[in-house]
Coordinates of C-alpha atoms in Angstrom, one line a residue:
Chain A
M1 CA -41.1 46.7 100.1
S2 CA -42.0 43.7 98.4
H3 CA -45.7 42.5 98.2
P4 CA -46.7 39.9 100.3
T5 CA -48.2 37.1 98.2
K6 CA -50.3 34.1 99.4
F7 CA -47.4 31.9 97.9
G8 CA -45.0 33.8 100.1
D9 CA -47.3 33.6 103.0
R10 CA -47.4 29.7 102.9
R11 CA -43.9 29.5 102.5
G12 CA -43.4 31.5 105.4
S13 CA -45.8 29.3 107.4
I14 CA -44.2 26.2 106.2
A15 CA -40.7 27.4 107.3
A16 CA -41.8 28.0 110.6
A17 CA -43.3 24.9 110.9
V18 CA -40.0 23.1 109.7
T19 CA -38.1 25.2 112.0
V20 CA -40.3 24.1 115.1
V21 CA -39.9 20.5 114.0
L22 CA -36.2 20.7 113.6
L23 CA -35.6 22.5 117.0
L24 CA -37.7 19.6 118.6
V25 CA -36.2 16.8 117.1
G26 CA -32.6 18.3 116.9
G27 CA -32.9 19.5 120.6
A28 CA -34.3 16.1 121.8
L29 CA -31.4 14.4 120.1
V30 CA -28.7 16.8 121.7
G31 CA -30.4 16.4 125.0
K32 CA -30.3 12.6 124.8
A33 CA -27.0 12.4 123.9
Y34 CA -26.2 14.4 126.9
S35 CA -28.8 13.2 129.4
G36 CA -27.8 10.8 132.2
T37 CA -23.9 10.1 132.0
Q38 CA -21.7 11.8 129.6
S39 CA -19.0 9.6 127.8
P40 CA -15.7 9.9 129.9
P41 CA -13.2 12.5 128.4
Q42 CA -10.5 11.1 126.1
P43 CA -6.9 12.2 125.4
P44 CA -6.0 11.6 121.7
A45 CA -5.0 8.3 120.8
A46 CA -1.3 8.0 121.0
Q47 CA 0.6 8.2 117.6
S48 CA 1.7 5.0 116.5
A49 CA 5.1 5.8 117.8
P50 CA 6.6 3.0 119.5
S51 CA 8.6 3.5 122.8
S52 CA 12.0 4.6 122.4
A53 CA 13.1 2.0 124.9
A54 CA 11.4 -0.5 123.0
S55 CA 12.5 0.3 119.4
A56 CA 16.3 0.8 120.7
S57 CA 15.9 -2.6 122.6
S58 CA 14.7 -4.5 119.4
S59 CA 17.5 -3.2 117.3
P60 CA 19.9 -5.9 116.5
G61 CA 22.7 -3.6 116.8
T62 CA 25.4 -5.4 118.9
T63 CA 25.4 -9.0 118.0
L64 CA 28.1 -10.6 120.3
S65 CA 28.1 -14.3 120.8
P66 CA 25.5 -15.2 123.2
S67 CA 28.1 -17.6 124.9
S68 CA 30.4 -14.6 125.6
S69 CA 29.2 -13.9 129.3
A70 CA 29.3 -10.7 130.8
T71 CA 31.5 -8.4 128.6
T72 CA 31.0 -4.6 128.5
S73 CA 31.0 -2.0 125.7
T74 CA 29.6 1.2 127.4
P75 CA 31.1 2.4 130.5
A76 CA 28.9 3.4 133.4
S77 CA 27.8 6.8 133.4
T78 CA 27.2 8.5 136.9
S79 CA 24.2 10.7 135.7
E80 CA 22.4 12.6 138.4
F81 CA 19.3 11.0 139.6
G82 CA 16.0 12.9 140.6
P83 CA 14.5 13.1 144.3
I84 CA 13.6 9.7 145.4
M85 CA 11.9 8.7 148.7
P86 CA 12.3 5.8 150.7
P87 CA 9.5 3.0 150.2
S88 CA 6.0 3.3 152.0
S89 CA 2.9 2.0 150.7
P90 CA 0.2 4.4 149.4
I91 CA -2.9 5.1 151.4
S92 CA -4.7 7.9 149.6
L93 CA -4.5 9.7 146.3
A94 CA -5.5 13.3 145.3
I95 CA -5.8 14.9 141.7
P96 CA -7.5 18.3 142.7
S97 CA -7.7 19.2 138.8
I98 CA -10.1 16.3 138.1
G99 CA -11.8 16.2 141.5
V100 CA -10.2 12.8 142.4
N101 CA -9.8 12.3 146.2
T102 CA -9.7 8.7 147.2
K103 CA -9.0 6.8 150.4
G104 CA -8.0 3.3 151.1
I105 CA -5.9 2.2 148.1
V106 CA -6.0 -1.5 147.5
D107 CA -3.1 -3.8 146.7
L108 CA -3.1 -5.2 143.0
K109 CA -1.3 -8.1 141.8
L110 CA -1.0 -10.0 138.5
D111 CA -3.3 -12.7 137.2
K112 CA -2.1 -15.9 135.8
N113 CA -1.3 -14.3 132.5
G114 CA 0.7 -11.8 133.9
K115 CA -1.6 -9.0 133.3
L116 CA -2.4 -6.5 136.2
E117 CA -5.9 -7.0 137.9
A118 CA -8.0 -4.0 138.2
P119 CA -9.5 -3.2 141.6
Q120 CA -12.6 -5.1 142.7
D121 CA -14.2 -2.1 144.0
F122 CA -15.2 0.4 141.5
Q123 CA -14.8 3.4 143.9
K124 CA -11.3 2.3 145.0
A125 CA -7.8 2.9 143.3
G126 CA -5.4 -0.1 143.3
W127 CA -1.3 0.0 143.6
Y128 CA 0.6 -2.6 141.9
A129 CA 2.2 -4.0 145.3
N130 CA 5.2 -5.8 143.5
G131 CA 6.6 -2.8 142.2
P132 CA 8.0 0.4 143.6
T133 CA 5.9 2.4 146.0
P134 CA 4.9 6.1 145.1
G135 CA 7.9 7.9 145.4
E136 CA 10.4 5.5 145.1
F137 CA 12.7 5.1 142.2
G138 CA 11.1 3.6 139.3
P139 CA 7.6 3.4 138.0
A140 CA 4.9 3.1 140.7
V141 CA 1.5 2.0 139.2
I142 CA -2.0 3.0 140.5
G143 CA -5.0 1.8 138.4
A144 CA -8.7 2.4 139.0
H145 CA -11.8 1.9 137.0
V146 CA -13.2 4.7 134.6
D147 CA -16.8 3.6 135.3
S148 CA -18.8 0.9 136.7
K149 CA -21.9 -0.7 135.1
S150 CA -24.1 2.3 136.5
G151 CA -22.0 5.2 136.4
P152 CA -18.6 7.1 136.6
A153 CA -15.8 5.8 138.8
V154 CA -12.5 6.9 140.3
F155 CA -10.7 7.7 137.2
Y156 CA -13.7 8.8 135.2
R157 CA -12.0 12.1 134.3
L158 CA -8.3 10.7 133.9
G159 CA -8.5 11.4 130.3
S160 CA -8.9 15.0 130.8
L161 CA -5.8 15.5 133.1
K162 CA -3.3 18.0 131.6
K163 CA 0.5 18.1 131.7
G164 CA 1.5 20.2 134.7
A165 CA -1.2 18.9 136.9
Q166 CA -0.6 18.1 140.5
V167 CA -1.0 14.6 141.9
S168 CA -0.5 13.8 145.6
V169 CA -0.2 10.4 147.3
V170 CA -0.3 10.1 150.9
R171 CA 1.8 7.1 152.2
K172 CA 1.6 4.9 155.3
D173 CA 4.7 6.5 156.8
G174 CA 2.7 9.7 157.1
S175 CA 4.7 11.5 154.1
T176 CA 3.1 13.0 151.0
A177 CA 4.8 12.0 147.7
R178 CA 3.9 14.9 145.2
F179 CA 4.0 14.2 141.4
V180 CA 3.6 16.5 138.2
I181 CA 1.7 14.9 135.1
D182 CA 4.1 14.9 132.3
R183 CA 1.6 13.6 129.8
V184 CA -1.7 11.7 129.2
A185 CA -1.7 9.1 126.4
R186 CA -4.4 6.6 125.0
Y187 CA -3.2 3.1 123.7
P188 CA -5.2 0.3 122.2
K189 CA -5.0 -2.5 124.6
N190 CA -3.7 -5.0 121.9
A191 CA -0.6 -2.7 121.5
F192 CA -0.1 -1.6 124.8
P193 CA 3.4 0.1 125.2
T194 CA 4.8 -2.2 128.1
A195 CA 8.2 -0.7 128.2
T196 CA 7.2 2.9 128.4
V197 CA 4.6 2.2 130.8
Y198 CA 6.5 -0.3 133.0
G199 CA 10.0 0.1 132.1
D200 CA 13.0 2.1 133.2
T201 CA 12.3 5.6 134.3
N202 CA 15.8 7.0 133.6
G203 CA 16.8 7.9 137.0
R204 CA 13.5 9.3 138.2
A205 CA 10.7 8.4 141.0
E206 CA 7.7 8.2 138.4
L207 CA 4.0 7.5 138.7
R208 CA 1.6 5.8 136.2
L209 CA -2.2 6.4 136.5
I210 CA -4.1 4.1 134.4
T211 CA -7.7 3.6 133.4
C212 CA -9.5 2.5 130.4
G213 CA -10.8 4.6 127.3
G214 CA -11.9 4.3 123.9
A215 CA -14.8 2.5 122.8
F216 CA -16.6 -0.1 125.0
D217 CA -16.7 -3.6 123.4
Q218 CA -20.0 -5.0 124.2
S219 CA -19.0 -8.4 123.3
T220 CA -15.9 -8.5 125.4
G221 CA -17.4 -6.4 128.4
H222 CA -14.2 -4.4 128.1
Y223 CA -13.0 -0.9 126.7
V224 CA -10.6 -1.3 123.8
D225 CA -8.0 1.4 125.1
N226 CA -6.3 2.4 128.1
I227 CA -5.7 5.6 129.2
V228 CA -2.2 6.2 131.0
A229 CA -1.0 9.4 132.7
F230 CA 2.7 9.7 133.3
A231 CA 4.1 11.9 136.2
H232 CA 7.3 12.2 138.0
L233 CA 8.2 13.0 141.7
I234 CA 8.9 16.7 142.5
R235 CA 11.0 17.5 145.6
Chain B
M1 CA 8.7 -34.7 89.7
R2 CA 8.9 -36.5 92.9
T3 CA 12.0 -34.7 94.1
T4 CA 10.3 -31.2 93.2
T5 CA 7.3 -32.4 95.3
K6 CA 9.8 -33.4 98.1
I7 CA 11.5 -29.9 97.8
A8 CA 8.4 -28.1 98.0
T9 CA 7.1 -29.9 100.8
V10 CA 10.1 -29.5 102.8
A11 CA 10.0 -25.8 101.9
L12 CA 6.6 -25.5 103.0
G13 CA 7.1 -27.3 106.0
S14 CA 9.9 -25.2 107.2
A15 CA 8.4 -21.9 106.2
A16 CA 5.4 -23.0 108.2
L17 CA 7.8 -23.3 111.2
L18 CA 9.7 -20.3 110.8
P19 CA 7.3 -17.9 112.4
F20 CA 6.9 -20.2 115.6
L21 CA 10.5 -20.4 115.8
G22 CA 10.7 -16.5 115.5
A23 CA 8.0 -15.9 118.3
G24 CA 9.9 -18.2 120.6
I25 CA 13.0 -16.3 120.4
A26 CA 11.6 -12.9 120.7
Q27 CA 9.5 -14.0 123.8
A28 CA 12.5 -15.4 125.7
A29 CA 14.8 -12.5 124.9
D30 CA 13.0 -9.1 125.6
G31 CA 11.6 -7.6 128.7
N32 CA 11.5 -5.1 131.3
T33 CA 12.2 -6.1 134.9
T34 CA 12.0 -4.3 138.2
A35 CA 13.4 -5.5 141.6
T36 CA 12.3 -3.6 144.7
L37 CA 15.5 -4.0 147.1
R38 CA 14.6 -4.7 150.8
P39 CA 16.7 -5.3 153.7
V40 CA 17.9 -9.0 153.9
A41 CA 16.7 -10.9 156.8
L42 CA 18.5 -11.0 160.2
N43 CA 21.4 -8.4 158.9
G44 CA 19.6 -5.2 160.1
V45 CA 20.4 -2.9 157.5
K46 CA 18.1 0.1 157.2
A47 CA 18.5 0.5 153.5
N48 CA 16.3 0.2 150.5
G49 CA 16.2 0.6 146.6
T50 CA 15.1 -0.3 143.1
A51 CA 16.9 -2.0 140.3
M52 CA 15.5 -2.0 136.8
V53 CA 16.8 -4.3 134.2
T54 CA 15.8 -4.1 130.7
V55 CA 16.7 -7.1 128.4
S56 CA 17.1 -6.9 124.9
G57 CA 18.4 -10.2 123.6
T58 CA 21.4 -11.1 125.4
R59 CA 22.0 -7.6 126.2
I60 CA 21.0 -6.1 129.3
D61 CA 20.7 -2.6 130.6
V62 CA 20.7 -1.6 134.4
T63 CA 19.7 1.2 136.6
M64 CA 19.8 1.0 140.3
A65 CA 19.3 3.4 143.0
A66 CA 19.5 2.7 146.8
S67 CA 19.9 4.6 150.2
G68 CA 20.6 3.8 153.7
L69 CA 23.8 1.8 152.9
L70 CA 26.9 2.4 154.9
A71 CA 28.5 5.4 153.3
G72 CA 32.0 5.8 151.6
S73 CA 32.6 2.0 151.6
P74 CA 32.4 -0.4 148.3
H75 CA 29.3 -2.1 148.0
A76 CA 29.5 -5.3 145.7
A77 CA 26.2 -5.6 143.7
H78 CA 25.3 -8.5 141.6
I79 CA 22.7 -10.2 139.8
H80 CA 22.3 -13.6 141.0
F81 CA 20.6 -16.7 139.5
G82 CA 21.0 -20.5 140.0
A83 CA 18.8 -23.1 138.1
D84 CA 18.5 -24.9 141.6
A85 CA 18.1 -21.7 143.5
R86 CA 14.6 -20.9 144.8
H87 CA 14.8 -17.3 143.0
E88 CA 14.2 -15.2 146.0
C89 CA 15.8 -13.5 148.8
P90 CA 17.2 -15.1 151.9
V91 CA 14.8 -15.6 155.0
A92 CA 15.8 -16.2 158.6
G93 CA 15.8 -19.7 158.2
D94 CA 18.6 -19.7 155.6
D95 CA 21.0 -19.0 158.6
A96 CA 22.7 -22.6 158.4
K97 CA 25.1 -21.7 161.0
G98 CA 22.7 -20.2 163.4
D99 CA 24.8 -17.3 163.9
G100 CA 22.2 -14.8 163.6
T101 CA 23.2 -13.2 160.3
I102 CA 23.0 -13.9 156.7
N103 CA 26.2 -14.5 154.9
T104 CA 27.0 -15.3 151.2
T105 CA 27.0 -18.9 151.8
D106 CA 23.5 -18.6 153.5
G107 CA 22.2 -16.8 150.5
G108 CA 23.2 -19.2 147.8
P109 CA 20.1 -21.6 148.2
A110 CA 17.9 -18.5 148.0
Y111 CA 19.4 -16.7 145.1
G112 CA 22.3 -18.8 143.5
P113 CA 25.6 -17.9 142.4
I114 CA 26.8 -14.6 140.9
V115 CA 25.9 -14.0 137.1
V116 CA 26.7 -10.5 136.6
S117 CA 28.7 -8.1 138.6
L118 CA 27.4 -4.6 138.5
T119 CA 30.6 -2.9 138.6
K120 CA 31.1 0.9 137.4
T121 CA 33.9 0.2 134.8
G122 CA 35.5 -2.9 133.3
D123 CA 34.6 -6.3 133.2
T124 CA 31.0 -7.6 134.5
S125 CA 31.5 -11.3 134.8
P126 CA 31.3 -13.2 137.8
K127 CA 35.0 -12.9 138.1
S128 CA 34.7 -9.4 139.2
G129 CA 32.2 -10.3 142.0
L130 CA 34.5 -9.0 144.9
A131 CA 36.4 -6.3 142.3
V132 CA 35.6 -3.8 145.4
D133 CA 37.7 -1.0 143.8
R134 CA 35.2 -1.0 140.9
F135 CA 32.0 -1.0 142.8
D136 CA 29.8 2.1 144.1
T137 CA 31.1 3.4 147.5
A138 CA 27.5 4.7 148.1
P139 CA 28.5 8.3 149.3
G140 CA 26.0 9.5 151.8
G141 CA 24.9 5.8 151.8
K142 CA 23.4 6.3 148.4
I143 CA 24.0 4.5 145.1
S144 CA 22.8 5.9 141.7
Y145 CA 23.9 3.4 139.2
E146 CA 23.4 3.0 135.4
R147 CA 25.0 0.7 133.1
G148 CA 24.0 -0.1 129.6
S149 CA 25.1 -2.9 127.1
I150 CA 26.1 -5.7 129.5
N151 CA 26.2 -8.8 127.5
V152 CA 25.0 -12.0 129.6
S153 CA 24.4 -15.6 128.2
S154 CA 21.1 -16.5 126.7
D155 CA 20.4 -18.6 129.7
V156 CA 20.8 -15.5 132.1
A157 CA 18.8 -13.5 129.8
Q158 CA 15.9 -15.7 130.1
A159 CA 16.3 -16.2 133.8
I160 CA 15.8 -12.5 134.1
T161 CA 12.8 -12.1 132.0
E162 CA 11.2 -15.1 133.7
G163 CA 11.6 -13.4 137.2
K164 CA 14.1 -16.0 138.4
A165 CA 17.1 -13.7 138.8
V166 CA 17.7 -11.8 142.1
V167 CA 19.5 -8.4 142.8
V168 CA 21.8 -8.2 145.8
V169 CA 23.8 -5.2 147.1
H170 CA 26.4 -6.4 149.7
G171 CA 27.9 -4.7 152.7
V172 CA 26.5 -4.8 156.0
D173 CA 28.3 -2.8 158.9
H174 CA 26.8 -5.3 161.7
N175 CA 28.7 -3.3 164.8
D176 CA 27.7 0.1 163.6
N177 CA 31.3 1.6 163.4
G178 CA 31.3 3.1 160.3
K179 CA 33.5 0.6 158.5
Y180 CA 33.8 -3.1 157.3
D181 CA 35.8 -5.0 160.1
G182 CA 35.4 -7.7 162.6
E183 CA 36.8 -11.2 163.5
T184 CA 34.7 -13.2 160.9
K185 CA 36.1 -13.5 157.5
S186 CA 34.1 -13.4 154.1
D187 CA 33.1 -17.0 152.9
L188 CA 34.1 -15.6 149.6
D189 CA 37.4 -14.0 150.1
P190 CA 39.2 -14.8 153.5
S191 CA 41.1 -11.3 153.0
L192 CA 38.0 -9.4 153.4
P193 CA 35.8 -9.2 156.6
T194 CA 32.3 -10.9 156.3
E195 CA 31.0 -7.5 156.8
A196 CA 32.2 -6.5 153.3
T197 CA 30.5 -9.5 151.7
D198 CA 27.1 -10.1 153.7
P199 CA 24.0 -9.3 151.6
A200 CA 22.5 -5.9 152.7
I201 CA 19.5 -5.4 150.7
C202 CA 18.0 -7.9 147.9
G203 CA 15.0 -8.0 145.5
V204 CA 13.8 -10.5 142.8
L205 CA 13.7 -8.9 139.3
N206 CA 10.1 -9.1 138.3
A207 CA 8.8 -9.2 135.0
A208 CA 6.7 -5.9 134.1
P209 CA 2.9 -6.5 134.0
A210 CA 1.8 -8.0 130.5
G211 CA -0.2 -5.3 128.8
G212 CA -2.7 -2.9 130.1
M213 CA -5.6 -3.0 132.5
D214 CA -9.4 -3.9 132.2
T215 CA -10.6 -1.0 134.4
G216 CA -14.2 -0.2 133.1
A217 CA -17.6 -1.9 133.2
G218 CA -18.9 0.4 130.3
G219 CA -21.8 2.3 132.6
T220 CA -20.9 5.7 131.1
S221 CA -20.1 4.3 127.5
T222 CA -22.8 5.4 125.2
P223 CA -21.5 4.0 121.6
N224 CA -24.2 6.0 119.5
N225 CA -23.6 9.1 121.3
E226 CA -21.4 10.9 118.8
G227 CA -24.0 10.0 115.9
M228 CA -26.8 11.2 118.1
L229 CA -25.0 14.4 118.7
L230 CA -24.1 15.2 115.2
L231 CA -27.4 14.6 113.7
G232 CA -29.0 16.6 116.6
G233 CA -26.7 19.4 116.2
G234 CA -27.3 19.4 112.4
L235 CA -30.9 19.4 112.7
L236 CA -30.6 22.4 115.1
I237 CA -28.2 24.3 112.4
A238 CA -31.1 23.7 110.0
A239 CA -33.4 25.0 112.3
V240 CA -31.3 28.2 112.5
G241 CA -31.6 28.5 108.8
S242 CA -35.4 27.8 108.4
G243 CA -36.1 30.1 111.4
A244 CA -34.2 32.9 109.6
F245 CA -36.2 32.1 106.5
T246 CA -39.7 32.4 108.6
A247 CA -38.4 35.6 110.2
R248 CA -37.7 37.2 107.1
K249 CA -41.0 36.1 105.5
A250 CA -42.6 37.4 108.9
R251 CA -41.2 40.6 108.5
N252 CA -41.6 41.0 104.8
R253 CA -45.5 40.9 105.8
V254 CA -45.2 43.7 108.0

């Protein structure tokens, strides 16, 4: 048992006061950080690995003269394709694991620069209507906002989507296209892997879910990254 | 001295031009394109499909899936392009003879001549356009086609990346008797019935969207959040420390 000294007492009460201040300020800061809306979940940024398709395509490799029109070097392969559905426009989208259940999917088109336009309505998802319909062979593309100016939008939680999660798209013909998530990645918009996202799907009917991510650039009014979820059709 | 300056100027000039030349070539050469194949007007085929063409310089890789075609019969499939064509699929108004169907001649103004024959083996030039023994026969009405490293001219490569080329799968069983027949002969080859060469499904190879999407207005973004959270968390941890110190002091006093 140590003898309580005056000095010790004072030290104790100073410590107590410091504790109270620290608790108040720290708690307030944490509270403020979590108050209102939380930042949308982010998948890790994609490694700077370019798409295999892109790197393969950019290799000079076979340099036959451009004028030698239509000769062949590789025989056709008759590989087995995955399940494919006939075309039908999407009308609703459900992703139970992240609470997405959106109806009234709008058609999206390209702007004059060839860029895919986002839906006007923050609470609606859009489908790239010039591409394959969800369930058809190829990459069907559905995009939606992560947030509006005031709060979360349809794809707010897309970044927290996990591999294996189920996605279902109800289509105009009454059928449902069921997909399974393969991976979720985040790419800087200035290094967007076009070939990986919109290119050949190797014999499968696939789906791309796209929203925004990363930091918000106040000067442009846009997020700097895109979050892309890759999924394929299951039987 | 003057010569040196001249050489330097020329060298500098061409060095400055090089990046532009490079950029121009790269832009024209590479791209991913997709065509959604839909029934050709008037021909009444209930088939559909998708074709994807990846352009790498003057080399193209093609994959295509289609279903609903006449089963067990050869389906000639091509990439078409003509500088004077409309770069689209034929419409009912293209039926020049007014016979109620679209044949290959009717399709010409819309999509132009054959530039690549999508054969399964061997030559892929326009010469193989009607090599019926080397095209997919669509077992069960389905085509699953994959062929890489087809070489094309730079004009054709550019037309594809610019969305001016059209994929057409031919073969229409107008009278629904399960085979190509009938009195009318093909415009392309009189030894074949027109059913064997009439366009069944068609789609323009559209360039993939450029880049990503702008899908957020920032309402939930809080750029300073992390800093705030870190500082607050740090202070709370410090509070635990000083709290423990206080408690020990208090305990000591008892």
